Coordinates of C-alpha atoms in Angstrom, one line a residue:
X453 CA -3.0 -22.5 -10.2
X454 CA -2.1 -22.7 -13.6
X455 CA 1.0 -20.9 -15.5
X456 CA 1.5 -19.9 -18.9
X457 CA 4.3 -22.0 -20.4
X458 CA 4.8 -19.7 -23.8
X459 CA 7.5 -16.7 -24.0
X460 CA 4.4 -14.5 -22.4
X461 CA 4.9 -13.5 -18.9
X462 CA 3.5 -15.7 -16.5
X463 CA 0.0 -16.0 -15.0
X464 CA -2.0 -17.5 -12.5
X465 CA -5.6 -18.4 -11.9
X466 CA -7.7 -19.3 -9.0
X467 CA -10.8 -21.4 -9.6
X468 CA -12.5 -23.4 -12.2
X469 CA -13.9 -20.7 -14.3
X470 CA -14.1 -21.4 -18.0
X471 CA -12.0 -18.4 -19.9
X472 CA -14.9 -17.2 -21.4
X473 CA -16.6 -16.6 -17.6
X474 CA -13.6 -15.1 -16.5
X475 CA -13.6 -12.5 -19.0
X476 CA -17.4 -11.9 -18.8
X477 CA -16.6 -11.3 -14.7
X478 CA -13.6 -9.0 -15.8
X479 CA -16.2 -6.9 -18.1
X480 CA -18.7 -6.9 -16.0
X481 CA -16.8 -5.4 -13.3
X482 CA -14.9 -2.8 -15.8
X483 CA -18.5 -1.7 -16.5
X484 CA -19.4 -0.8 -13.1
X485 CA -16.2 0.9 -12.6
X486 CA -16.5 3.5 -15.2
X487 CA -18.0 6.5 -13.3
X488 CA -18.1 9.9 -14.8
X489 CA -14.9 10.3 -13.6
X490 CA -13.3 7.0 -14.6
X491 CA -14.9 8.1 -18.2
X492 CA -13.4 12.0 -18.3
X493 CA -9.5 10.0 -17.4
X494 CA -10.4 7.6 -20.1
X495 CA -11.9 10.3 -22.8
X496 CA -8.6 13.1 -21.7
X497 CA -5.2 11.1 -22.3
X498 CA -3.7 12.7 -25.1
X499 CA -1.0 9.9 -25.1
X500 CA 1.7 12.6 -24.2
X501 CA 3.7 9.9 -22.7
X502 CA 4.9 11.9 -19.4
X503 CA 4.0 9.3 -17.4
X504 CA 6.4 6.8 -18.5
X505 CA 9.3 8.8 -16.9
X506 CA 7.5 9.4 -13.7
X507 CA 7.0 4.8 -13.7
X508 CA 10.1 3.7 -11.5
X509 CA 9.5 0.7 -13.3
X510 CA 9.8 2.4 -16.7
X511 CA 12.6 4.6 -15.7
X512 CA 15.0 1.6 -14.3
X513 CA 14.0 -0.8 -17.1
X514 CA 13.3 1.3 -20.2
X515 CA 10.9 -1.5 -21.5
X516 CA 7.7 0.4 -23.3
X517 CA 5.6 -2.0 -21.7
X518 CA 5.9 -0.7 -17.9
X519 CA 4.4 2.9 -19.5
X520 CA 1.7 3.1 -16.9
X521 CA -1.0 4.0 -19.7
X522 CA -0.1 1.2 -21.3
X523 CA -1.2 -0.7 -18.3
X524 CA -4.6 0.5 -18.5
X525 CA -4.7 -0.3 -22.4
X526 CA -7.4 -3.4 -21.7
X527 CA -9.2 -1.5 -19.2
X528 CA -9.1 1.8 -21.9
X529 CA -10.6 -0.5 -24.6
X530 CA -13.0 -2.1 -22.7
X531 CA -14.3 1.8 -21.8
X532 CA -14.4 3.0 -25.3
X533 CA -16.5 -0.3 -26.2
X534 CA -18.8 -0.9 -23.8
X535 CA -19.3 2.8 -21.9
X536 CA -18.2 5.4 -24.0
X537 CA -20.5 8.2 -25.9
X538 CA -19.4 6.2 -29.3
X539 CA -19.8 2.3 -28.0
X540 CA -22.2 1.2 -30.5
X541 CA -20.1 2.9 -33.4
X542 CA -17.0 1.4 -32.0
X543 CA -18.4 -2.1 -31.7
X544 CA -20.7 -1.9 -35.0
X545 CA -17.6 -0.7 -37.2
X546 CA -14.7 -3.0 -35.2
X547 CA -13.0 0.2 -34.4
X548 CA -12.0 -1.3 -31.1
X549 CA -11.3 -4.8 -30.4
X550 CA -12.9 -6.1 -27.1
X551 CA -10.9 -7.7 -24.7
X552 CA -9.7 -11.7 -24.6
X553 CA -8.6 -13.7 -22.1
X554 CA -5.2 -14.0 -23.5
X555 CA -5.0 -10.1 -23.1
X556 CA -6.4 -10.1 -19.2
X557 CA -3.6 -13.0 -18.7
X558 CA -0.8 -10.9 -20.3
X559 CA -2.1 -7.9 -18.5
X560 CA -1.7 -9.4 -15.2
X561 CA 2.1 -8.9 -14.9
X562 CA 1.8 -5.1 -15.9
X563 CA -0.5 -3.9 -13.1
X564 CA -0.1 -6.9 -10.4
X565 CA 3.7 -7.0 -10.9
X566 CA 4.7 -4.1 -12.5
X567 CA 2.3 -1.4 -10.5
X568 CA 2.9 0.0 -7.0
X569 CA -0.3 2.2 -7.5
X570 CA 2.3 4.7 -6.2
X571 CA 0.5 7.5 -7.7
X572 CA 3.8 9.6 -9.3
X573 CA 2.4 8.6 -12.5
X574 CA -0.7 10.7 -11.7
X575 CA 1.5 13.5 -10.3
X576 CA 3.2 13.9 -13.4
X577 CA -0.1 13.6 -16.0
X578 CA -0.7 16.9 -17.5
X579 CA -4.3 16.1 -17.8
X580 CA -4.7 15.3 -14.0
X581 CA -5.4 11.2 -15.2
X582 CA -5.5 9.5 -11.8
X583 CA -3.6 6.5 -13.5
X584 CA -3.3 4.8 -9.9
X585 CA -6.5 4.9 -9.0
X586 CA -7.5 3.5 -12.3
X587 CA -5.2 0.3 -11.9
X588 CA -6.8 -0.1 -9.2
X589 CA -10.2 -0.2 -10.2
X590 CA -9.1 -2.5 -12.5
X591 CA -7.7 -4.8 -10.2
X592 CA -11.2 -5.1 -9.3
X593 CA -12.0 -6.7 -12.3
X594 CA -9.2 -9.2 -12.4
X595 CA -9.6 -10.4 -8.9
X596 CA -13.6 -11.2 -10.2
X597 CA -12.1 -13.3 -12.9
X598 CA -9.5 -15.2 -10.6
X599 CA -6.6 -13.5 -12.3
X600 CA -4.0 -12.3 -9.4
X601 CA -1.2 -13.8 -8.4
X602 CA -1.5 -16.7 -6.2
X603 CA 0.8 -15.1 -3.6
X604 CA -1.7 -12.5 -3.1
X605 CA -4.6 -14.9 -3.9
X606 CA -3.1 -16.7 -0.9
X607 CA -3.0 -13.7 1.3
X608 CA -6.5 -12.9 0.4
X609 CA -7.9 -16.3 1.7
X610 CA -5.8 -16.3 4.4
X611 CA -7.3 -12.7 5.9
X612 CA -10.5 -14.1 5.0
X613 CA -10.4 -17.0 7.3
X614 CA -8.3 -15.1 10.0
X615 CA -8.8 -11.4 9.8
X616 CA -5.2 -10.7 9.1
X617 CA -2.4 -12.4 6.8
X618 CA -0.7 -13.1 9.7
X619 CA -2.3 -14.3 12.5
X620 CA -6.0 -15.7 13.7
X621 CA -7.5 -13.1 15.9
X622 CA -7.6 -15.4 18.8
X623 CA -3.7 -15.6 18.8
X624 CA -3.4 -11.6 19.4
X625 CA -3.2 -12.0 23.0
X626 CA -0.7 -14.5 23.4
X627 CA 1.3 -12.7 20.5
X628 CA 1.1 -9.5 22.8
X629 CA 2.2 -11.3 26.4
X630 CA 5.3 -12.5 24.5
X631 CA 6.2 -8.9 22.8
X632 CA 5.1 -6.9 26.6
X633 CA 7.7 -9.8 28.5
X634 CA 10.3 -9.2 25.6
X635 CA 10.7 -5.6 25.8
X636 CA 9.6 -4.7 29.2
X637 CA 6.2 -2.7 28.3
X638 CA 2.4 -3.4 28.7
X639 CA 0.0 -4.1 26.2
X640 CA -3.5 -3.8 26.8
X641 CA -5.4 -6.4 24.4
X642 CA -9.3 -6.7 24.3
X643 CA -10.3 -3.9 27.0
X644 CA -13.9 -3.4 26.7
X645 CA -13.4 0.5 26.9
X646 CA -10.7 2.7 25.4
X647 CA -10.0 6.0 24.3
X648 CA -7.9 5.1 21.4
X649 CA -7.7 1.5 19.3
X650 CA -4.2 0.5 18.1
X651 CA -3.7 -1.7 14.4
X652 CA -0.7 -3.2 13.3
X653 CA 0.5 -4.3 10.3
X654 CA 1.4 -7.9 9.4
X655 CA 5.1 -7.6 10.3
X656 CA 5.0 -5.6 13.8
X657 CA 3.5 -8.9 14.4
X658 CA 6.5 -11.2 13.9
X659 CA 10.0 -9.6 12.6
X660 CA 9.3 -6.2 13.5
X661 CA 7.7 -6.6 17.0
X662 CA 9.9 -3.9 18.4
X663 CA 7.7 -1.4 16.5
X664 CA 4.3 -2.6 18.4
X665 CA 6.4 -2.2 22.0
X666 CA 7.9 1.4 20.7
X667 CA 4.0 2.6 20.1
X668 CA 3.0 0.8 23.4
X669 CA 5.8 3.1 25.2
X670 CA 4.9 6.2 23.8
X671 CA 0.9 5.9 24.4
X672 CA 1.9 4.7 28.1
X673 CA 4.0 7.4 28.7
X674 CA 1.4 9.9 28.1
X675 CA -1.4 8.0 29.7
X676 CA -3.8 6.9 27.1
X677 CA -6.7 4.7 28.1
X678 CA -5.9 2.4 25.2
X679 CA -5.9 -1.1 23.5
X680 CA -5.5 -3.5 20.8
X681 CA -8.5 -5.7 20.2
X682 CA -8.2 -9.3 18.4
X683 CA -11.8 -8.5 16.7
X684 CA -10.0 -5.4 14.7
X685 CA -6.1 -5.8 15.1
X686 CA -4.7 -6.0 11.4
X687 CA -4.6 -2.5 9.1
X688 CA -2.9 -3.7 6.3
X689 CA -5.9 -4.9 3.9
X690 CA -4.7 -7.0 1.7
X691 CA -8.1 -6.7 -0.2
X692 CA -7.4 -3.1 -1.1
X693 CA -4.3 -4.3 -2.6
X694 CA -5.5 -7.4 -4.4
X695 CA -8.9 -5.8 -5.7
X696 CA -11.5 -7.8 -3.8
X697 CA -13.6 -5.1 -2.7
X698 CA -15.4 -7.8 -0.2
X699 CA -12.6 -8.4 1.5
X700 CA -11.8 -4.9 2.1
X701 CA -14.9 -3.6 3.2
X702 CA -14.7 -6.7 5.6
X703 CA -11.3 -5.6 7.2
X704 CA -11.8 -1.9 7.1
X705 CA -15.4 -2.6 9.2
X706 CA -13.6 -4.4 11.6
X707 CA -11.6 -1.7 12.8
X708 CA -14.2 0.9 12.9
X709 CA -16.8 -1.4 14.4
X710 CA -14.6 -2.7 16.9
X711 CA -13.6 0.8 17.8
X712 CA -17.2 2.0 18.1
X713 CA -18.1 -0.9 20.3
X714 CA -15.5 -0.1 22.8
X715 CA -16.1 3.4 22.4
X716 CA -12.7 4.5 20.8
X717 CA -12.7 8.3 19.4
X718 CA -9.3 7.3 17.5
X719 CA -8.0 4.7 15.6
X720 CA -4.4 4.6 15.3
X721 CA -3.2 2.9 12.2
X722 CA 0.3 1.4 12.1
X723 CA 3.6 2.5 9.7
X724 CA 1.5 1.2 7.3
X725 CA 0.9 2.8 3.8
X726 CA -2.0 1.1 2.1
X727 CA -3.4 0.8 5.5
X728 CA -3.6 4.3 5.4
X729 CA -5.2 4.4 1.7
X730 CA -7.4 1.7 2.9
X731 CA -8.8 3.1 6.3
X732 CA -8.5 6.9 6.2
X733 CA -10.0 7.5 3.0
X734 CA -11.5 4.5 1.3
X735 CA -13.7 4.2 4.5
X736 CA -16.2 6.4 3.2
X737 CA -17.2 3.9 0.6
X738 CA -19.0 2.3 3.4
X739 CA -19.5 4.6 6.0
X740 CA -20.0 8.0 4.4
X741 CA -18.1 11.0 4.6
X742 CA -18.8 11.4 8.3
X743 CA -16.5 8.3 9.8
X744 CA -17.9 7.4 13.3
X745 CA -13.8 7.6 14.5
X746 CA -11.3 9.4 13.9
X747 CA -8.6 7.2 11.6
X748 CA -4.9 8.7 12.2
X749 CA -1.4 7.5 11.1
X750 CA 1.2 6.8 13.6
X751 CA 3.4 9.8 12.0
X752 CA 0.4 12.3 12.6
X753 CA 0.3 10.7 16.4
X754 CA 4.0 11.3 16.9
X755 CA 3.2 14.9 15.2
X756 CA 0.8 16.3 17.5
X757 CA 2.1 14.6 20.2
X758 CA 5.7 16.4 20.4
X759 CA 3.9 19.4 18.8
X760 CA 1.5 19.3 21.9
X761 CA 4.5 19.0 24.2
X762 CA 2.8 15.7 25.7
X763 CA 6.2 13.6 24.4
X764 CA 9.4 15.3 24.5
X765 CA 12.8 13.7 22.6
X766 CA 16.1 13.8 22.7
X767 CA 18.2 16.0 19.9
X768 CA 20.1 13.3 17.9
X769 CA 22.1 16.0 16.0
X770 CA 23.3 13.8 13.1
X771 CA 22.2 14.2 9.2
X772 CA 19.6 11.8 8.0
X773 CA 17.7 11.4 4.5
X774 CA 14.2 10.2 4.4
X775 CA 12.2 7.8 2.4
X776 CA 8.6 9.3 1.6
X777 CA 6.2 6.5 1.3
X778 CA 3.6 7.0 -1.4
X779 CA 0.2 6.0 0.2
X780 CA 1.3 8.2 3.5
X781 CA 2.9 11.2 1.5
X782 CA 1.8 11.6 -2.4
X783 CA -1.6 10.0 -2.1
X784 CA -2.0 10.8 1.8
X785 CA -0.8 14.2 2.0
X786 CA 1.7 13.4 5.2
X787 CA 4.9 15.1 3.4
X788 CA 5.3 17.7 6.3
X789 CA 4.3 16.0 9.2
X790 CA 7.6 13.4 9.5
X791 CA 9.6 16.1 8.4
X792 CA 8.2 18.2 11.7
X793 CA 9.1 14.9 14.0
X794 CA 12.7 14.4 12.2
X795 CA 13.3 18.3 13.0
X796 CA 12.2 17.4 16.5
X797 CA 15.0 14.7 16.7
X798 CA 17.5 17.2 15.7
X799 CA 18.3 15.7 12.5
X800 CA 20.2 17.7 9.6
X801 CA 17.7 16.6 6.8
X802 CA 19.5 16.0 3.4
X803 CA 16.7 15.4 1.0
X804 CA 16.7 12.6 -1.8
X805 CA 17.1 13.7 -5.2
X806 CA 13.4 13.0 -5.7
X807 CA 11.3 13.7 -2.3
X808 CA 8.4 14.8 -0.9
X809 CA 5.1 14.7 -3.4
X810 CA 7.8 13.8 -6.2
X811 CA 9.6 11.2 -4.5
X812 CA 9.9 7.5 -6.0
X813 CA 8.4 4.5 -4.3
X814 CA 10.3 1.7 -2.7
X815 CA 9.4 -0.7 -5.5
X816 CA 7.0 -3.0 -3.1
X817 CA 3.5 -1.2 -2.6
X818 CA 0.4 -2.6 -3.9
X819 CA 1.4 -6.1 -3.0
X820 CA 4.1 -6.3 -5.1
X821 CA 6.5 -7.0 -2.2
X822 CA 4.7 -10.0 -1.5
X823 CA 4.5 -11.1 -5.3
X824 CA 7.7 -13.6 -5.7
X825 CA 7.2 -13.1 -9.8
X826 CA 8.3 -9.4 -9.2
X827 CA 11.4 -9.7 -7.2
X828 CA 13.7 -9.0 -10.2
X829 CA 12.1 -5.6 -10.6
X830 CA 11.7 -5.0 -7.0
X831 CA 15.4 -5.3 -7.0
X832 CA 16.0 -3.0 -10.1
X833 CA 13.9 -0.1 -8.5
X834 CA 15.8 -0.8 -4.9
X835 CA 19.2 0.4 -7.1
X836 CA 17.8 3.9 -8.2
X837 CA 16.8 3.8 -4.0
X838 CA 19.9 3.1 -3.2
X839 CA 22.0 5.6 -5.5
X840 CA 19.7 8.1 -4.5
X841 CA 20.5 7.9 -0.5
X842 CA 24.4 7.5 -1.1
X843 CA 24.2 10.8 -3.1
X844 CA 23.0 12.4 0.1
X845 CA 25.9 11.2 2.3
X846 CA 23.3 10.9 5.1
X847 CA 24.3 9.1 8.4
X848 CA 20.6 8.1 8.7
X849 CA 18.3 6.4 6.4
X850 CA 14.7 6.7 7.9
X851 CA 11.1 6.2 6.6
X852 CA 7.7 5.8 8.1
X853 CA 6.4 2.8 6.5
X854 CA 6.9 -1.2 7.3
X855 CA 6.3 -2.3 4.2
X856 CA 8.6 0.4 2.3
X857 CA 11.1 -0.9 5.2
X858 CA 10.7 -4.5 4.7
X859 CA 10.8 -4.1 0.5
X860 CA 14.2 -1.8 1.1
X861 CA 16.3 -4.5 3.4
X862 CA 15.3 -6.9 1.2
X863 CA 17.0 -4.6 -1.8
X864 CA 19.7 -4.2 0.7
X865 CA 20.6 -7.6 1.3
X866 CA 20.4 -8.5 -2.0
X867 CA 22.9 -6.0 -2.9
X868 CA 24.8 -6.3 0.0
X869 CA 24.5 -2.6 1.3
X870 CA 25.0 -2.5 4.9
X871 CA 22.9 0.6 5.3
X872 CA 19.7 0.3 7.7
X873 CA 16.8 1.9 6.7
X874 CA 15.5 3.0 10.0
X875 CA 11.4 3.3 11.3
X876 CA 10.5 7.0 12.6
X877 CA 8.3 5.4 15.2
X878 CA 11.3 3.6 16.6
X879 CA 13.4 6.3 16.7
X880 CA 10.9 8.7 18.7
X881 CA 10.5 5.9 21.2
X882 CA 14.1 5.2 21.3
X883 CA 14.7 8.8 22.3
X884 CA 12.1 10.0 24.6
X885 CA 13.1 12.3 26.8
X886 CA 12.2 12.4 30.5

């Protein structure tokens, strides 16, 4: 790893490629990403600036470098020089400079440290440009160039070896046995046949094991034939965040192929936002539009079980506000499902000033929570969220994403804020009615 020592933002390098080889790898990847849709997005930007006011990093810092459209600058320059209709003229007249290795090194901070791919800028864009999707595509080139924050690169290497950033698959049975004994709930593992394959996020195998036990509690209550399986259990998909398409495919296939092998018709994803994006929507890259299994988020499962009467919950009867996870709500469409569950629990919902599709990100998505360099920026975004939560006066602060929960807990600890972030899943499990 090499880190810049000048006044420019820090950057990390992986591998022994020359600077020219890194640049060539990034440019080749960018060129492959320039589909018709990407081209339309690149050609459509009118530089109106509305995306700036949508970005939590820009709003909390006022720094123009965090303007979402600026984060695409090297990608945009590569497009107009190499793939646009006027590309030959652009090159011949030198109208747009080719991105340099220095550009890419400076760019690392903008698309990894200060972008969560939350999509709020996409929602604000009057031209319909999916800026978040373009950033994700740009990360593919940065990964090929070996220009990824080292913390994320380490997680990538771990997932390639273990199939998870948390633990090797062969350790899963022992972990589940410990969780089962701690919470007195059976957790089946490695069954040869089941109707439902349940997956986890890394934190559920460590600090948030109660969420794993609570999922088991609910599925056992309805008498489901379900299992977890060491061949496919971690749904978080660090490849999706890093821009490592090869790893993204490997991790997605481990879930879907395992489900097919044991005859499961449904894969249940944990309370994890990017797991939902990677497995629910992007699996079509490798399986086509008709997936061989149904893939649902834990929030969908809870909503369906309550609506069908398979589980009943006690009314809590207190006020609550809800943090909408970006990948589950804005990018995934589950805005109403979580609110139906909250209503079933008897909460008086007091919405945040920015909520639903327009809610602000927790500040840690897209791998930012795992990127130590981004810590000061995350804390600034947390203050924005904290102020909105306090303004509601609600007794409970709930979310349906474990990664958001971790980010918000870290922010609360730094700010010495004593309001806990509660899991929707855990609230349901704790209030199951007989």
